[in-house]
PDB file of C-alpha atoms in Angstrom:
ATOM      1  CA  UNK O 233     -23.039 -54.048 -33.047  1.00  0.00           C
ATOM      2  CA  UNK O 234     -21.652 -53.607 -29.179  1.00  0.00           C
ATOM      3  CA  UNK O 235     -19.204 -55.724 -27.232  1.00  0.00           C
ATOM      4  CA  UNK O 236     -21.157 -57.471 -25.084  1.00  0.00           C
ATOM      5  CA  UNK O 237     -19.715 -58.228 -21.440  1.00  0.00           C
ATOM      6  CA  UNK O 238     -21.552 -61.621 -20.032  1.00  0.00           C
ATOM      7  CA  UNK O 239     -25.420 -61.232 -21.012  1.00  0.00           C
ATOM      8  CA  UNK O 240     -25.400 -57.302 -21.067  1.00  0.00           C
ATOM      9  CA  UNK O 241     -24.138 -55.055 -23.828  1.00  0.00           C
ATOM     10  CA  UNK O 242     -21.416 -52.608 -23.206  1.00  0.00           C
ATOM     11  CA  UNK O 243     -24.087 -49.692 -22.632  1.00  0.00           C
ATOM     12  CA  UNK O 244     -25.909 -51.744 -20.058  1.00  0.00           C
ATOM     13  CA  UNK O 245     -22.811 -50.954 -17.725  1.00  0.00           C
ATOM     14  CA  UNK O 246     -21.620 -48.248 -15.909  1.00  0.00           C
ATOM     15  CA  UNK O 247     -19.252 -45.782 -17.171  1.00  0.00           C
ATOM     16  CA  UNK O 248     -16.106 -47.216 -15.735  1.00  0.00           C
ATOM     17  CA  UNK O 249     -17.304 -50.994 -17.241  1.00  0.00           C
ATOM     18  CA  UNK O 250     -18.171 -49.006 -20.864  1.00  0.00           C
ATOM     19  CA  UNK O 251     -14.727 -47.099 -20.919  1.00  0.00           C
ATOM     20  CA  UNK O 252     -12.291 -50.035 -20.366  1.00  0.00           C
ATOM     21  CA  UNK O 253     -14.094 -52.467 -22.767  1.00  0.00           C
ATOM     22  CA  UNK O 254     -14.470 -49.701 -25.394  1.00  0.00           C
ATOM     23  CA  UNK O 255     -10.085 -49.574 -24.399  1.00  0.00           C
ATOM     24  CA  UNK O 256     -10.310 -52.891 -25.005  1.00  0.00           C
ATOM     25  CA  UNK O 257     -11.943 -53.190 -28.022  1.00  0.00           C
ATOM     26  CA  UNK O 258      -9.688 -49.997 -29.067  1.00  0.00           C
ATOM     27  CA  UNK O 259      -6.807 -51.746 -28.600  1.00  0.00           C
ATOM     28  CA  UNK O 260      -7.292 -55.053 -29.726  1.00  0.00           C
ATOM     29  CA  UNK O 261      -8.564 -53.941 -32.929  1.00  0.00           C
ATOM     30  CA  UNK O 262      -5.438 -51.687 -33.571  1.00  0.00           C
ATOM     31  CA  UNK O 263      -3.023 -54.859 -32.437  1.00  0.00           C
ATOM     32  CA  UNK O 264      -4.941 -57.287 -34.648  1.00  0.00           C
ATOM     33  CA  UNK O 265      -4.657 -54.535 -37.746  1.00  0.00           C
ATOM     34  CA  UNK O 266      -0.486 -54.216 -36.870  1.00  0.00           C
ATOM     35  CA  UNK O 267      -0.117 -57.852 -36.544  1.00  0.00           C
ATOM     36  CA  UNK O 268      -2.097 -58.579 -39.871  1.00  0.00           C
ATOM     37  CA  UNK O 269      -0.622 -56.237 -41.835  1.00  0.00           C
ATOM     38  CA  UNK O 270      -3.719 -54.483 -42.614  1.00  0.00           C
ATOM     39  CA  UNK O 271      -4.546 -50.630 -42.807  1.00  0.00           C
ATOM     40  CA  UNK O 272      -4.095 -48.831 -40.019  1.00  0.00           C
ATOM     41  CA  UNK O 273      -2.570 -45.582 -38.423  1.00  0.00           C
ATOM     42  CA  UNK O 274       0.075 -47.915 -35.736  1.00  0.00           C
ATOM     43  CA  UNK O 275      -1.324 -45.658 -32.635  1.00  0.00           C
ATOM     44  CA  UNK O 276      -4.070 -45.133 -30.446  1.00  0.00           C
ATOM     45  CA  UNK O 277      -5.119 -42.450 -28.344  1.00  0.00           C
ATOM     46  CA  UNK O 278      -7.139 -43.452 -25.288  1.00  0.00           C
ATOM     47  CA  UNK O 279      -8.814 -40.830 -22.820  1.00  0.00           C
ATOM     48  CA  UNK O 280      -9.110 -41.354 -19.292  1.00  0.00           C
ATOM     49  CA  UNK O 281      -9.760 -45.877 -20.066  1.00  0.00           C
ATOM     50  CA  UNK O 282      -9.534 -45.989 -16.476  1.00  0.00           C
ATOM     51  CA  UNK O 283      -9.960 -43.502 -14.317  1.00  0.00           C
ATOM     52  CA  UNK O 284     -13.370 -44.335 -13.533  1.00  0.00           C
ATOM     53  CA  UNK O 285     -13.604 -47.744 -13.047  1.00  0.00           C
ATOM     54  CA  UNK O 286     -14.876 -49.276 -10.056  1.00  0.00           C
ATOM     55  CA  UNK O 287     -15.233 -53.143  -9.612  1.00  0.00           C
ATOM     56  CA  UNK O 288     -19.014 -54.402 -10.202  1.00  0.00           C
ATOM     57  CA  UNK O 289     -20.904 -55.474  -7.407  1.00  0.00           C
ATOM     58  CA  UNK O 290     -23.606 -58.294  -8.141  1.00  0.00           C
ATOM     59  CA  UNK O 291     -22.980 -58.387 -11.199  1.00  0.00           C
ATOM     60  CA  UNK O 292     -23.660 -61.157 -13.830  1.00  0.00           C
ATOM     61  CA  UNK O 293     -19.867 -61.764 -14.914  1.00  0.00           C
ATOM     62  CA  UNK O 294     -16.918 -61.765 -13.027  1.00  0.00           C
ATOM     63  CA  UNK O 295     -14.717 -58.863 -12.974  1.00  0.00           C
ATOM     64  CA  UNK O 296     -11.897 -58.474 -11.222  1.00  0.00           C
ATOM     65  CA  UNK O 297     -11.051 -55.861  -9.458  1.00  0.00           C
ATOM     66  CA  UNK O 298      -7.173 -55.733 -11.198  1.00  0.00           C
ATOM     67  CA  UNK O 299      -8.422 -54.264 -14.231  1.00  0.00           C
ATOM     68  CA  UNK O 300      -6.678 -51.205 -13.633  1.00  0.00           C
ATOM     69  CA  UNK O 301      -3.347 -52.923 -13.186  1.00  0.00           C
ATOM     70  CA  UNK O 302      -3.928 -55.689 -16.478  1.00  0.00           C
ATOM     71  CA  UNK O 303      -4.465 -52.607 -18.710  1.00  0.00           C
ATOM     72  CA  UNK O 304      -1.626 -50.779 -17.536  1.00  0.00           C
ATOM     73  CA  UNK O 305       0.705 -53.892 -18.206  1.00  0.00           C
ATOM     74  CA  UNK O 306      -1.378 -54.298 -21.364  1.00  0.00           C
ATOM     75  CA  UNK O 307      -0.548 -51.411 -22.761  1.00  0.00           C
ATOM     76  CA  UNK O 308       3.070 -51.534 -22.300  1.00  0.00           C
ATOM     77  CA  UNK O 309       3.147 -54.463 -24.605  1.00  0.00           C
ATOM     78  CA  UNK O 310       0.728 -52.342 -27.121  1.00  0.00           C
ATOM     79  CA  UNK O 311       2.813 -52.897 -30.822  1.00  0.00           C
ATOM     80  CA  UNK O 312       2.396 -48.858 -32.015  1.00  0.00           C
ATOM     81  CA  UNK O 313       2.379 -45.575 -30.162  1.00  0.00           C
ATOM     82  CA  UNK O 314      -0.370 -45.727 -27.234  1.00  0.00           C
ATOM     83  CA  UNK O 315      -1.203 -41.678 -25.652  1.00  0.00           C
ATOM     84  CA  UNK O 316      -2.944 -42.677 -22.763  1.00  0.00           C
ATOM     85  CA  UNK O 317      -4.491 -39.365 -21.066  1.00  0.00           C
ATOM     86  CA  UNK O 318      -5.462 -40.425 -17.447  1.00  0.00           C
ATOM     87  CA  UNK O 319      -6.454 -38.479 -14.409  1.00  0.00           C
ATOM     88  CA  UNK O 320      -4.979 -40.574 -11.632  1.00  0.00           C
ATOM     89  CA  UNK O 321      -1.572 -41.739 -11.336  1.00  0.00           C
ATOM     90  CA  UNK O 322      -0.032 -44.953 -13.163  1.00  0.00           C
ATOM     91  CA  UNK O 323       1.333 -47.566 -11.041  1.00  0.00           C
ATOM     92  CA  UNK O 324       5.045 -47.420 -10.258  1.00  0.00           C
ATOM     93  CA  UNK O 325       5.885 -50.356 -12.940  1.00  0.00           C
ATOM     94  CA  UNK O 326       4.427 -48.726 -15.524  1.00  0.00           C
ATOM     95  CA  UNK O 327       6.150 -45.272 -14.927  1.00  0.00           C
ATOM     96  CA  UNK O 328       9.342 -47.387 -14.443  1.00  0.00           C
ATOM     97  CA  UNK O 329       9.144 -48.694 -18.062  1.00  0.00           C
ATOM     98  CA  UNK O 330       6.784 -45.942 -20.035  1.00  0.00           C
ATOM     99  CA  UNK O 331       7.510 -42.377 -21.256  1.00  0.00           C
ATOM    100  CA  UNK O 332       5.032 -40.229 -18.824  1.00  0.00           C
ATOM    101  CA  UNK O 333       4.427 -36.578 -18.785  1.00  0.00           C
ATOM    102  CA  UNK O 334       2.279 -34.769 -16.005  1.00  0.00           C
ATOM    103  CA  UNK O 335      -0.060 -31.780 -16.949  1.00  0.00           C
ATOM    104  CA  UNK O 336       0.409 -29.526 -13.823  1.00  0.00           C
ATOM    105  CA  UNK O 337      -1.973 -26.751 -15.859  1.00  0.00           C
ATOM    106  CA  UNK O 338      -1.068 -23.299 -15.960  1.00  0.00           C
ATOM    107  CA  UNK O 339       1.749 -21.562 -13.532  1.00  0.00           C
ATOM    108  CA  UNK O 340       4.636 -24.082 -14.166  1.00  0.00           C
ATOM    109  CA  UNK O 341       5.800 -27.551 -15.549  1.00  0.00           C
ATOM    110  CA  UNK O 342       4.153 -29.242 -18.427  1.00  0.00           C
ATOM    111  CA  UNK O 343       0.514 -27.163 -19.161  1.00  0.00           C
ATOM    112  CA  UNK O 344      -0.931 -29.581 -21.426  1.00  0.00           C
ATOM    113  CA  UNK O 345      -0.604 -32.196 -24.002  1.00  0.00           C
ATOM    114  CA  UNK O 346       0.667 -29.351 -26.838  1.00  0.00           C
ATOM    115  CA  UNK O 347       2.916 -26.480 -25.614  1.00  0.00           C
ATOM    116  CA  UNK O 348       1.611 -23.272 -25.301  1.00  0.00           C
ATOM    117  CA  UNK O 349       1.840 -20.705 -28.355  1.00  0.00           C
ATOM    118  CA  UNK O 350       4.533 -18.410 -28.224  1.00  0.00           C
ATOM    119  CA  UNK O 351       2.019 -15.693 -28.776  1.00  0.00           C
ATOM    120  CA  UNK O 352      -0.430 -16.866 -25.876  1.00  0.00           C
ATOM    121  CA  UNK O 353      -2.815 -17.506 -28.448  1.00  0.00           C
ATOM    122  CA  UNK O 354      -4.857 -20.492 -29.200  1.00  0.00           C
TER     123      UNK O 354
END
């Protein structure tokens, strides 16, 4: 079984449609397990829910195009850890109220997600 978003299942949309419900779904899951007190790690790792999502055009149900924004508030409100790994830039309330790091890659500041062995190895 899918989510299904109007009449289509989730892989009858485009990749920005598929990676925000399957955030959704993610997220909901994990909040419903907290909440319950049932089984369940307390944090979710979600990469890049966003990035590509465009708004549908002609589509059969109505999306807004403040997706983007409604998950970013979302997740501050998320009840366990949330690593969100996103290529574009959060809006300004959520780096206001969030703990954000930006990956500049090699040749200064923050290189990645883990630091770099001391060795240079991997």
């Amino acid at each position: 079984m899918d989510v299904r978003a109007g009449s289509r299942p989730r892989a009858g949309r485009g990749q920005g449609v598929r990676s925000a419900l399957r955030s959704a779904f993610t997220t909901a899951l994990a909040r419903y397990c907290l909440r319950e007190g049932l089984p369940h790690p307390g944090f979710v790792v979600l990469d890049s829910p966003v990035v590509t999502y465009r708004k549908p055009v002609g589509e059969d149900v109505d999306i807004t195009s403040n997706v983007v924004d409604h998950f970013n508030q979302d997740m501050l409100t998320f009840p366990g850890q949330a690593i969100v790994i996103e290529n574009g830039d959060p809006p300004s309330s959520v780096l206001s109220s969030a703990t954000t790091y930006r990956f500049t890659g090699p040749g200064g500041g923050r290189p990645g997600f883990f630091p770099p062995s001391p060795t240079g190895e991997a």
